[in-house]
XYZ file of C-alpha atoms in Angstrom:
364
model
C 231.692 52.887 76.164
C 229.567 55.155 78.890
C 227.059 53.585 80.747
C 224.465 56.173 80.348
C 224.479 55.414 76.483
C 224.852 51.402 77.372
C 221.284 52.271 79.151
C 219.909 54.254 76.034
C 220.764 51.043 73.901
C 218.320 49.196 77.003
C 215.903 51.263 76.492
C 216.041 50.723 72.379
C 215.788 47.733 73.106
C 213.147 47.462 75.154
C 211.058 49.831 73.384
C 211.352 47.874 69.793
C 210.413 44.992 71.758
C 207.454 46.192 73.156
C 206.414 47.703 69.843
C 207.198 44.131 67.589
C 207.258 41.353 70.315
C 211.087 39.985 68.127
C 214.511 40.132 69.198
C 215.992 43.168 68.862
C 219.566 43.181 66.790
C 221.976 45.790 66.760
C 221.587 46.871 63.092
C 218.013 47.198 63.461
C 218.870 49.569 66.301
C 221.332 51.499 64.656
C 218.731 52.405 61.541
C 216.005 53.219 64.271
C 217.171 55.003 66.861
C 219.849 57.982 66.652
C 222.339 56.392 69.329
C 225.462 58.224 66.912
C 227.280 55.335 67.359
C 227.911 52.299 64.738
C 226.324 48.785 64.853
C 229.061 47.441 65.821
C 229.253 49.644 68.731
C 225.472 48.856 69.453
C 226.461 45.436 69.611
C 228.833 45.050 72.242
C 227.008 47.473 74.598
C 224.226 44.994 73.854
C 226.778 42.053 74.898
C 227.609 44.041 78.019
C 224.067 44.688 79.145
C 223.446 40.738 78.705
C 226.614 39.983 81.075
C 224.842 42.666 83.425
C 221.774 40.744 83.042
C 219.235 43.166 81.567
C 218.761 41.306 78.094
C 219.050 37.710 77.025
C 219.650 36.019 73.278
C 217.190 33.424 72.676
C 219.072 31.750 69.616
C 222.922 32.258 68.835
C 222.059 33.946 66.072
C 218.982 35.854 67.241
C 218.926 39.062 68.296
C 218.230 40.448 72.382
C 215.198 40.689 74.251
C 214.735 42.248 78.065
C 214.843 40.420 80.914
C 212.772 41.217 83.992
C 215.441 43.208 85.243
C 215.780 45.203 81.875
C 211.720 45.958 81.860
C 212.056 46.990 85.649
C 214.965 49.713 85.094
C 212.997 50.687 82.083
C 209.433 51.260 84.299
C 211.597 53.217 86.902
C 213.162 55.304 84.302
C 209.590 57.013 82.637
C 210.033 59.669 81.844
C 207.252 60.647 79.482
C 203.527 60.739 80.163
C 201.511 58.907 76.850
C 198.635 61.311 76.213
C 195.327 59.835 75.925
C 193.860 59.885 72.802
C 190.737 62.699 72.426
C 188.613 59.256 71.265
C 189.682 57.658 74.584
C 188.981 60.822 76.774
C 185.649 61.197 75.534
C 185.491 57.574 75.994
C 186.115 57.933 79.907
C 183.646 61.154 79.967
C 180.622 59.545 77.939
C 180.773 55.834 79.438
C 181.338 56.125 83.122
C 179.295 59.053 83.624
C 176.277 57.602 82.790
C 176.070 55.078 85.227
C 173.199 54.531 87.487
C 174.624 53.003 90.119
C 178.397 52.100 91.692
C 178.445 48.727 90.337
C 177.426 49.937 87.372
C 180.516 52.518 87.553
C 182.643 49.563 88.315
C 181.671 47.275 85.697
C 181.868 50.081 82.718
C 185.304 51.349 84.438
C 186.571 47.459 84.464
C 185.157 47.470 80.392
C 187.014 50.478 79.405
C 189.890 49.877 80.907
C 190.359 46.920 79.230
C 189.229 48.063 75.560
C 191.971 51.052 76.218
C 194.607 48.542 77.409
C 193.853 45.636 75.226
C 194.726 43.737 78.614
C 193.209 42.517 81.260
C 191.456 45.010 83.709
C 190.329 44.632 87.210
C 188.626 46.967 89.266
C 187.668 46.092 92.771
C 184.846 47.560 95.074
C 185.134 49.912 98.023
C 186.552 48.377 100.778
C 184.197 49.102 103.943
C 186.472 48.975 106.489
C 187.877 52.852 104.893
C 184.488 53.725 103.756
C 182.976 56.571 105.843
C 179.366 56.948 107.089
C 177.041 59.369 104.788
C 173.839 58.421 105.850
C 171.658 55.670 107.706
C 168.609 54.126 108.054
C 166.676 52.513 110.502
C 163.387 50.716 109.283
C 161.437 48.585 111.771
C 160.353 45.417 110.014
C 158.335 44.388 113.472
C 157.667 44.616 116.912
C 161.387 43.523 117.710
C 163.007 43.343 114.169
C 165.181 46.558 112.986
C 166.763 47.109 109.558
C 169.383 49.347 109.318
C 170.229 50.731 106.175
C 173.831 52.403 105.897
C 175.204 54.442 102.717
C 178.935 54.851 103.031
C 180.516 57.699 101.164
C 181.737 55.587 98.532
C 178.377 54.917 97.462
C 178.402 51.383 98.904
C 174.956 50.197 100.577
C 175.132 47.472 103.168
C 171.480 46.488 105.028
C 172.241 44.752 108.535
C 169.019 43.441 110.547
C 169.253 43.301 114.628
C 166.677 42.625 117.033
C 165.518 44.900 120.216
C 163.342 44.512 123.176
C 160.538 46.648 121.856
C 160.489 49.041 118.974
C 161.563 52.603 119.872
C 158.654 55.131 118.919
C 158.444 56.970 115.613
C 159.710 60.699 117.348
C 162.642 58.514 119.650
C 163.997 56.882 116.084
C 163.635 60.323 113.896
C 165.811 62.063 117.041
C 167.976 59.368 117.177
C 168.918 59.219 113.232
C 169.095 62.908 113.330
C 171.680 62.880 116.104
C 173.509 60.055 114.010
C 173.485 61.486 110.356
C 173.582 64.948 111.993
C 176.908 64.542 113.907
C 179.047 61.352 112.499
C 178.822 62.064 108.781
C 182.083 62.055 106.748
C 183.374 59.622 110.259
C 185.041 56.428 108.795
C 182.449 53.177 110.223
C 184.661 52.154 113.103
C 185.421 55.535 114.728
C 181.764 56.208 113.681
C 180.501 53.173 116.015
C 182.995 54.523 118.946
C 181.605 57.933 118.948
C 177.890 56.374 119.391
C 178.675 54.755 122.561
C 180.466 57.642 123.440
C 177.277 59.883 122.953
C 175.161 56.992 124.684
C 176.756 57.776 128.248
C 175.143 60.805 128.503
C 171.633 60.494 130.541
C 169.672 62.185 127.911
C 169.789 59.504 126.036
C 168.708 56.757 127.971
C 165.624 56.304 125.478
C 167.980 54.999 123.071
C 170.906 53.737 124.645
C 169.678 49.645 123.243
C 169.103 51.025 119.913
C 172.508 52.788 119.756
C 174.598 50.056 120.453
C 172.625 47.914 117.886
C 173.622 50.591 115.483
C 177.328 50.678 117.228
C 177.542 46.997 116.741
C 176.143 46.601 112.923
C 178.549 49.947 111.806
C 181.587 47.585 113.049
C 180.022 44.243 111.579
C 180.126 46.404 108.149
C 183.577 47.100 108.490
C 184.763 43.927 109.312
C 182.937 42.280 106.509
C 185.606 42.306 103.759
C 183.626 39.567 102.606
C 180.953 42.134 100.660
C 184.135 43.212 98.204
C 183.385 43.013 94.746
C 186.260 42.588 92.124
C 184.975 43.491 88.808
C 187.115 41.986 85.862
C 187.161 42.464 82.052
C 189.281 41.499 79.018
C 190.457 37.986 79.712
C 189.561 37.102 75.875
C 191.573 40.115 74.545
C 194.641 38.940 76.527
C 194.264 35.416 74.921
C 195.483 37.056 71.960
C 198.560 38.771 72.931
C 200.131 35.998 74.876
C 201.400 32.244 73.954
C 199.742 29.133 75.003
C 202.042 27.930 77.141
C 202.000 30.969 79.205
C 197.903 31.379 78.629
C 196.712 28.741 81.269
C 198.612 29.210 84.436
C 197.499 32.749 83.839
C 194.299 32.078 83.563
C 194.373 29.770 86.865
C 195.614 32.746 88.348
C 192.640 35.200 87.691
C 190.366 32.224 88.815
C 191.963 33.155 92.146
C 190.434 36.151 93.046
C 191.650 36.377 96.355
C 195.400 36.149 95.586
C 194.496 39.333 92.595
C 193.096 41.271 95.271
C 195.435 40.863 97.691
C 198.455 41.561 95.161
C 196.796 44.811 93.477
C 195.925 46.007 96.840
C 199.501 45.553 98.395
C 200.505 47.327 95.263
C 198.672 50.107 94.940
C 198.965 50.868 98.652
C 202.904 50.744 98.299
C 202.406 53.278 95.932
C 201.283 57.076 95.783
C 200.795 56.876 91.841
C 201.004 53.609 90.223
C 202.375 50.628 90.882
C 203.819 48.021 88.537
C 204.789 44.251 89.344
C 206.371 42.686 86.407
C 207.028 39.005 86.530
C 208.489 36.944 89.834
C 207.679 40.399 91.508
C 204.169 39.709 91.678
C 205.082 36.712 93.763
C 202.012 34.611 91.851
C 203.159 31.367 89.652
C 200.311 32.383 87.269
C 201.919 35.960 86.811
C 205.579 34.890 85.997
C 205.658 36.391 82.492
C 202.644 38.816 83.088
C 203.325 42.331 84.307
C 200.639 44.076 86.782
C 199.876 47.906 87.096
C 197.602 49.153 89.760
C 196.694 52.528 91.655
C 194.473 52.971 94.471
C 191.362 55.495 94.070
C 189.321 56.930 96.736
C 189.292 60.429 98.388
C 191.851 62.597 97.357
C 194.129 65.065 99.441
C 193.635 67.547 97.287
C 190.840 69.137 94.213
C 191.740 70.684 91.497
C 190.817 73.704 91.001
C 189.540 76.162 88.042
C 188.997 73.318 85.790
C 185.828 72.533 84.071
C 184.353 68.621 84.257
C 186.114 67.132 81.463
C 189.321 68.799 82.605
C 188.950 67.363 86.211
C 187.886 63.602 84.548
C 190.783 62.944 82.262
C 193.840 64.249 84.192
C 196.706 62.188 84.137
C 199.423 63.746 85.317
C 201.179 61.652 89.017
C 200.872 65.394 91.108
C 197.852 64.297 93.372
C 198.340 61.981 95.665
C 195.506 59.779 97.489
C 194.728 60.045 101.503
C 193.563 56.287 102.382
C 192.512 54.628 99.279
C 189.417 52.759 99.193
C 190.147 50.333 96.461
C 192.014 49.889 93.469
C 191.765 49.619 89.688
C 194.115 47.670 87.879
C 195.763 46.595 84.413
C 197.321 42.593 84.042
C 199.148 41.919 80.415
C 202.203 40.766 79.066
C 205.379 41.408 80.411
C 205.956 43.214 77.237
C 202.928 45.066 77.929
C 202.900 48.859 76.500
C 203.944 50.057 79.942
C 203.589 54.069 79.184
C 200.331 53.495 77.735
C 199.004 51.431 80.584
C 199.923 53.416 83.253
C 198.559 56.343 81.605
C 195.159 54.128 81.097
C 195.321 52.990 84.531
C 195.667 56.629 86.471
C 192.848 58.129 84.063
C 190.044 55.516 85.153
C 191.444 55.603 89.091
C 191.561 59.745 88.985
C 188.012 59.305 87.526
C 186.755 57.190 90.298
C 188.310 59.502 92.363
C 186.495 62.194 91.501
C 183.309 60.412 91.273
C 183.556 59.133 94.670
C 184.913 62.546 96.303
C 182.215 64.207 94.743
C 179.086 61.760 95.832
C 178.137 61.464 92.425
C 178.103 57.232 92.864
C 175.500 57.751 95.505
């Protein structure tokens, strides 16, 4: 008995059970799949893999179903790509590209994902501390009331008011903004705020020295305020279907904290390139124990493609481009006998699509 077969019997196994949700027995596999060995054979590889700790017999006389352990060696062992259906790329192309707004992206992303998946889908907002600075406004509201009015590059809009001595005349504040949106677009918010005080030290601008560090001051209040994330969520009722009532409401407790999703999804997608997947205990959330999570972070890319027309660049799948700095992340949470293939697939279609969208100003 090799143990690179013993592993093709796993993934049998874990397969069937994914596509039936019923214990898998070794006859069954034998008809199925083409192992070219007997049932018999099938059996005790099956017996070995449970000793090993990849599978587990719910009844004596039942047949196997994976373990965490057998779903995780499965995940790290994709090898195939599931192709998105034309129906589902069209999908993508037609419903997200409409939008009029980024929340609206969000919302419609956070929809479809979850009508692909069947699952659970979560898609969170930009976060502003890695959003960079494409364009601001200053409004004065009165004699010593400003409104600033800042449009990150994710297509996120934050309005900050601050107060001055006296308001700076009409040819001082058109300078000013031109020196801003002339010199620190494209600069992440931070950095953005540094190089204003920087620019500041230099006598020639004197006339707005107050003014720029109000601005200096509200880009870092921006950042800082991780508060303004959105997490947009979708699918809850199609997951009530798919998964036992036992295991429904500590699941559902779970989404109600919002906090603890974001956090996790983040962390994940971050430790990731491509996709992550937490299945189980891994996601560290009592909620999640029999619940799998996939995530991947979205946001500017390293890299475009090129020579490929719109719907070419919208539906790609395939794990080759990697992100620089994600902004945020879009997400899948189902069963740990969740359709794994499919889901990742789902998952790195939407977050290449927001991608795109983003890296292209098109949310703006």
């Amino acid at each position: 008995m090799t143990q690179s077969r013993r592993m093709l019997v796993l993934r049998a196994v874990v397969e069937d059970y994914i596509r039936f949700q019923a214990p898998v027995g070794s006859t069954t596999l034998a008809k199925a799949h083409d192992l070219g060995v007997s049932s018999a054979t099938i059996r005790n590889d099956m017996s070995a893999l449970e000793e090993e700790g990849y599978l587990i017999q719910p009844h004596t006389s039942a047949g196997r179903i994976p373990t965490e352990q057998g779903y995780r060696y499965f995940v790290d062992r994709l090898t195939t790509v599931v192709n998105l259906s034309q129906a589902q790329r069209r999908a993508i192309a037609k419903v997200l590209s409409g939008s009029a707004s980024l929340e609206d992206t969000l919302q419609r992303a956070a929809r479809l994902l979850a009508s692909i998946t069947g699952q659970v889908a979560v898609v969170a907002a930009p976060a502003l501390s890695k959003s960079k600075l494409r364009h601001v406004e200053i409004v004065p509201l009165n004699a010593v009331t400003m409104l600033a009015v800042v449009i990150t590059d994710s297509g996120s809009v934050a309005q900050h008011t601050f107060a001055v001595q006296e308001t700076p005349s009409a040819e001082t504040l058109r300078t000013f903004l031109e020196l801003v949106n002339g010199q620190y677009m494209d600069v992440p918010l931070v950095q953005a705020a540094q190089c204003i005080r920087s620019t500041l030290k230099d006598p020639a601008y004197q006339s707005v020295r107050i003014l720029g560090q109000k601005l200096a001051e509200t880009l870092e209040s921006i950042a800082r305020d991780e508060g303004t994330g959105q997490m947009y969520m979708a699918g809850t009722s199609q997951l009530a279907h798919q998964q036992s009532k036992v295991d429904l409401l500590p699941l559902f407790d779970a989404l109600e904290e919002q906090v603890v999703i974001m956090h996790l999804m983040s962390d994940l997608s971050e430790e990731n390139e491509d996709v992550g997947v937490a299945i189980g205990s891994e996601t560290k959330t009592p909620g999640l124990m029999h619940s799998s999570v996939v995530s991947s972070g979205y946001g500017r890319s390293e890299e475009e493609s090129e020579g490929a027309d719109e719907n070419e660049r919208i539906v790609r799948v395939e794990p080759a481009q990697a992100f620089s700095q994600p902004v945020a992340f879009v997400g899948s949470i189902g069963p740990t006998h969740m359709d794994y293939a499919a889901t990742i697939t789902a998952v790195r279609a939407v977050a290449r699509y927001l991608t795109d969208l983003i890296s292209h100003g098109e949310t703006v």
